[in-house]
Amino acid sequence: MFILFGVFLLTFLIIISIAIIRVKSLFSAVMLSGIFSLLMAANFFILDAADVALTEAAIGAGITTVLFLAALALTRETEQRETHSRVPLLVLAIAAAPIIFATFDKPRLGDPNAPVHQHVAPWYLEKTPELIGIPNVVTAVLGSFRGYDTLGEVFVIFTAGIGVLFVFGVHQRKAAISGGELAQQARGIRHHLIPRIIGKIFIPVILLFALYVQFHGEYGPGGGFQAGAIFAAGLILYSLLEGVDKALQKFPPKVLPWFVASGALLYALVGFVCLALGGNFLDYSVLHSNPVVGQHIGLILIEIGVGVTVFGVMLSIFLAFAARESK
């Protein structure tokens, strides 16, 4: 049954991929991309990668779809006429060939003799309860054992957010939009009864679930990345219902960059505090007399930093797109 369901999902993914390539309507392509991400989330879930599934559902199927729709509002609805050039197809074939060739050396799914199951993974599974003291090994690996990698990923997100703000600039909105268009965007879709009622019910639940994912990441699927994305998704839904103006009143453009920067700085600051207390960078054990408690304190702090930066970047990117003048 597990294999049949996996084959069913992969077959649908292939069909949707072909449809995305062939469809001319950009709106249809965006909707199909959202469905693709939702199926990928289901695929990750049946592979027991619940953390990745949660991230894919929140970012891939949720926020990315909204961002594409916001970008679509700035351009035409259909794809430009094809140039019939063979160069893109040739580049795609050259890039795909080594990737396909490399898959022949991959171990089969669930192979207990795969190299990853012989060295690193058993050590993580054995040492996490002793050294970190939390049941979620994924959080222990990402936040503690490989804290440097995660810090680098946070700064990549931070840099991406700064780049988007630098290019689009949320503060230009009032000068770019005026008259009827401004009134329409300020109104949002609140005049529609059903979306307004559903939004009022779901937005508090989404925000509460984001806090649960944020502070429950040590014990189950979740963490700062997922929580920041879910929290941003809740406020993006609020912006769609009530209009961009109200969203900007809640989170003014001058405040959002502080969210983007403060989370990454909090993460790095935890590392420097560890150094000041005589430990290694991001060695949270020195944060408390009990090393395991110190690990808990460090993980909570860096996860808050990750969540704040992801939330700030996601919301900033959405408002940067949504606040621009349509062409």
XYZ file of C-alpha atoms in Angstrom:
327
model
C 0.000 0.000 0.000
C 2.836 2.391 0.890
C 4.557 1.807 -2.460
C 1.294 2.114 -4.408
C 0.483 5.431 -2.730
C 4.017 6.686 -3.435
C 3.748 5.673 -7.108
C 0.329 7.362 -7.277
C 1.772 10.624 -5.919
C 4.844 10.544 -8.165
C 2.669 9.869 -11.217
C 0.531 12.892 -10.397
C 3.678 14.990 -9.875
C 4.901 14.082 -13.350
C 1.517 14.862 -14.908
C 1.319 18.224 -13.129
C 4.900 19.069 -14.130
C 4.089 18.480 -17.795
C 0.907 20.531 -17.431
C 2.861 23.434 -15.885
C 5.261 23.406 -18.841
C 2.534 23.292 -21.482
C -0.150 25.564 -20.034
C -0.235 29.101 -21.459
C -2.189 30.802 -18.684
C 0.175 32.007 -15.967
C -2.647 31.883 -13.406
C -3.213 28.191 -14.185
C 0.533 27.583 -13.910
C 0.595 29.181 -10.454
C -2.352 27.081 -9.275
C -0.748 23.914 -10.622
C 2.502 24.843 -8.873
C 0.595 25.103 -5.593
C -0.951 21.673 -6.152
C 2.507 20.309 -7.006
C 3.886 21.602 -3.681
C 0.924 20.164 -1.775
C 1.513 16.728 -3.304
C 5.231 17.033 -2.523
C 4.309 17.749 1.111
C 2.193 14.579 1.145
C 5.081 12.671 -0.417
C 7.507 13.910 2.253
C 5.000 12.977 4.948
C 4.664 9.354 3.855
C 8.480 9.203 3.809
C 8.404 10.152 7.550
C 9.979 13.548 6.835
C 7.298 15.447 8.761
C 9.481 18.546 9.301
C 10.146 18.886 5.575
C 6.479 18.199 4.776
C 5.405 20.989 7.121
C 7.869 23.400 5.512
C 6.801 22.449 1.979
C 3.116 22.874 2.829
C 3.639 26.276 4.493
C 6.135 27.781 2.053
C 5.696 25.854 -1.203
C 1.920 25.495 -1.296
C 1.068 28.545 0.797
C 3.350 31.557 0.733
C 5.000 30.856 -2.632
C 1.597 30.556 -4.325
C 0.511 33.885 -2.844
C 3.795 35.507 -3.912
C 3.337 34.206 -7.461
C -0.201 35.608 -7.519
C 1.074 38.954 -6.236
C 3.753 38.960 -8.935
C 1.145 37.928 -11.514
C -0.841 41.057 -10.669
C 2.130 43.085 -11.936
C 2.361 41.449 -15.339
C 0.265 39.918 -18.127
C -1.908 36.831 -17.614
C -0.512 34.722 -20.454
C 2.935 33.560 -21.401
C 4.767 35.371 -24.196
C 4.879 33.736 -27.622
C 7.465 30.960 -27.926
C 10.701 31.722 -29.747
C 11.124 28.066 -30.860
C 14.756 28.180 -29.721
C 16.362 24.819 -28.979
C 18.957 26.337 -26.625
C 16.852 26.098 -23.398
C 16.032 22.443 -24.132
C 19.720 21.714 -24.785
C 20.790 23.401 -21.531
C 18.112 21.473 -19.631
C 19.258 18.157 -21.119
C 22.925 18.878 -20.281
C 22.019 19.808 -16.694
C 19.682 16.850 -16.199
C 21.976 14.170 -17.644
C 24.567 14.095 -14.803
C 21.794 14.294 -12.193
C 19.978 11.305 -13.703
C 23.275 9.424 -14.013
C 24.067 10.104 -10.329
C 20.754 8.577 -9.226
C 21.939 5.151 -10.421
C 24.417 5.098 -7.514
C 21.807 5.972 -4.901
C 20.839 3.261 -2.409
C 17.288 1.977 -2.691
C 14.586 3.585 -0.552
C 14.802 2.440 3.073
C 17.953 0.368 2.520
C 19.335 -0.352 6.048
C 22.806 -0.929 4.552
C 23.003 2.539 2.996
C 26.142 4.468 4.099
C 24.105 7.120 5.926
C 22.633 4.407 8.156
C 26.032 2.952 9.026
C 27.928 5.926 10.478
C 26.347 9.349 11.086
C 22.683 8.536 11.674
C 23.256 5.877 14.392
C 25.585 8.254 16.229
C 22.940 11.029 16.178
C 20.228 8.625 17.366
C 22.432 7.306 20.171
C 23.922 10.592 21.405
C 20.945 12.970 21.098
C 19.138 11.757 24.284
C 22.437 11.865 26.216
C 23.886 15.168 24.959
C 20.831 17.215 23.949
C 18.004 15.565 25.872
C 15.183 16.134 23.367
C 13.143 13.543 21.445
C 13.276 15.340 18.054
C 16.610 14.284 16.567
C 16.055 16.511 13.516
C 15.944 19.615 15.705
C 19.017 18.438 17.613
C 20.957 17.947 14.367
C 19.891 21.214 12.739
C 20.055 23.402 15.836
C 22.961 21.948 17.795
C 25.159 19.381 16.024
C 25.009 21.356 12.759
C 24.271 24.771 14.233
C 26.833 26.408 11.919
C 24.939 25.195 8.835
C 21.627 26.500 10.143
C 23.189 29.848 11.046
C 24.449 30.091 7.466
C 20.963 29.283 6.139
C 19.452 32.010 8.326
C 21.890 34.556 6.928
C 21.097 33.372 3.393
C 17.395 34.095 4.097
C 18.378 37.402 5.689
C 20.403 38.348 2.609
C 17.567 37.342 0.273
C 15.121 39.502 2.227
C 17.459 42.486 2.162
C 17.936 41.981 -1.582
C 14.190 41.963 -2.257
C 13.641 45.055 -0.121
C 16.519 46.778 -1.881
C 15.046 46.045 -5.318
C 11.351 46.683 -4.625
C 11.240 48.962 -1.566
C 7.951 48.761 0.360
C 8.149 52.459 1.257
C 7.461 53.469 -2.358
C 3.873 52.263 -2.213
C 2.031 55.481 -1.446
C 3.758 57.279 -4.290
C 3.103 54.476 -6.771
C -0.587 53.805 -6.122
C -3.402 56.249 -5.979
C -7.100 56.701 -6.667
C -9.349 53.715 -7.339
C -6.541 51.165 -7.278
C -5.479 52.302 -3.808
C -9.084 52.152 -2.592
C -9.484 48.636 -3.998
C -6.290 47.346 -2.381
C -7.114 49.080 0.901
C -10.503 47.345 0.907
C -9.054 43.878 0.250
C -11.789 41.235 -0.125
C -13.504 42.023 3.168
C -16.695 42.897 1.294
C -17.042 39.177 0.453
C -18.928 37.562 3.325
C -17.642 33.983 3.175
C -13.880 34.778 2.937
C -14.248 37.339 5.748
C -15.941 34.881 8.104
C -13.566 32.028 7.256
C -10.592 34.359 7.688
C -11.733 35.529 11.110
C -12.019 31.900 12.185
C -8.778 30.629 10.701
C -6.319 33.494 11.228
C -6.199 33.171 15.064
C -5.889 29.397 14.695
C -3.032 29.778 12.193
C -1.158 32.190 14.473
C -1.706 29.946 17.507
C -0.519 26.918 15.537
C 2.602 28.868 14.518
C 3.424 29.499 18.182
C 2.839 25.804 18.921
C 5.194 24.785 16.107
C 7.762 27.347 17.303
C 7.945 26.156 20.906
C 7.178 22.475 20.287
C 9.954 21.925 17.748
C 12.087 20.076 20.287
C 9.400 17.458 20.857
C 7.752 17.068 17.448
C 7.846 18.248 13.833
C 8.426 21.967 13.570
C 10.822 24.683 14.621
C 11.720 28.223 13.690
C 11.650 27.841 9.903
C 8.176 26.332 9.852
C 6.780 28.608 12.576
C 8.036 31.785 10.883
C 6.509 30.723 7.576
C 3.153 29.773 9.156
C 2.990 33.025 11.149
C 3.731 35.013 7.984
C 1.060 33.003 6.125
C -1.507 34.003 8.753
C -0.707 37.694 8.362
C -0.621 37.399 4.565
C -4.142 35.949 4.767
C -5.081 38.918 6.963
C -3.625 41.262 4.345
C -5.593 39.563 1.558
C -8.832 39.880 3.539
C -8.436 43.356 4.990
C -6.200 44.992 2.397
C -2.514 45.877 2.249
C -3.075 49.194 4.033
C -4.245 47.553 7.255
C -1.374 45.072 7.102
C 1.095 47.950 6.741
C -0.522 49.668 9.723
C 0.083 46.564 11.844
C 3.620 46.085 10.527
C 4.941 49.389 9.148
C 7.723 49.177 6.540
C 10.175 50.689 9.024
C 9.537 47.827 11.485
C 9.883 44.847 9.129
C 13.647 45.217 8.500
C 14.145 45.040 12.259
C 12.378 41.672 12.301
C 14.545 40.505 9.399
C 17.797 41.512 11.100
C 17.037 40.857 14.776
C 16.421 37.124 14.353
C 19.723 36.511 12.576
C 21.554 38.706 15.097
C 19.954 36.823 18.022
C 21.196 33.533 16.564
C 24.738 34.874 16.160
C 24.625 36.516 19.594
C 23.917 33.153 21.237
C 27.101 31.851 19.626
C 29.175 34.758 20.927
C 27.705 34.357 24.431
C 28.835 30.723 24.346
C 32.320 31.926 23.434
C 32.284 34.496 26.252
C 31.331 31.792 28.771
C 34.342 29.695 27.784
C 32.738 27.284 25.323
C 32.872 26.915 21.586
C 30.770 28.958 19.185
C 27.152 27.712 19.393
C 28.070 25.185 22.105
C 24.966 25.772 24.211
C 26.109 23.461 27.026
C 27.882 26.368 28.736
C 24.660 28.399 29.036
C 23.702 26.508 32.226
C 25.407 24.502 34.934
C 23.544 21.458 33.595
C 24.789 20.974 29.976
C 21.495 19.410 28.853
C 19.500 22.361 30.212
C 21.986 24.662 28.490
C 21.265 22.880 25.213
C 17.536 23.458 25.737
C 18.075 27.171 26.415
C 20.303 27.564 23.371
C 17.910 25.712 21.060
C 14.928 27.783 22.209
C 16.822 31.041 21.628
C 18.187 30.181 18.193
C 14.810 28.787 17.085
C 13.205 32.103 18.082
C 15.876 33.863 16.022
C 15.183 31.649 13.008
C 11.430 32.135 13.315
C 11.650 35.926 13.591
C 13.928 36.243 10.547
C 11.849 33.883 8.387
C 8.657 35.692 9.408
C 10.155 39.103 8.654
C 11.549 38.051 5.277
C 8.362 36.295 4.130
C 6.086 39.167 5.096
C 8.486 41.756 3.647
C 8.655 39.967 0.306
C 4.863 39.664 0.114
C 4.279 43.328 0.957
C 7.023 44.366 -1.466
C 5.136 42.609 -4.293
C 1.606 43.476 -3.133
C 2.375 47.163 -2.659
C 3.688 47.763 -6.159
C 1.755 49.346 -8.955
C 0.239 46.960 -11.511
C 1.278 47.360 -15.166
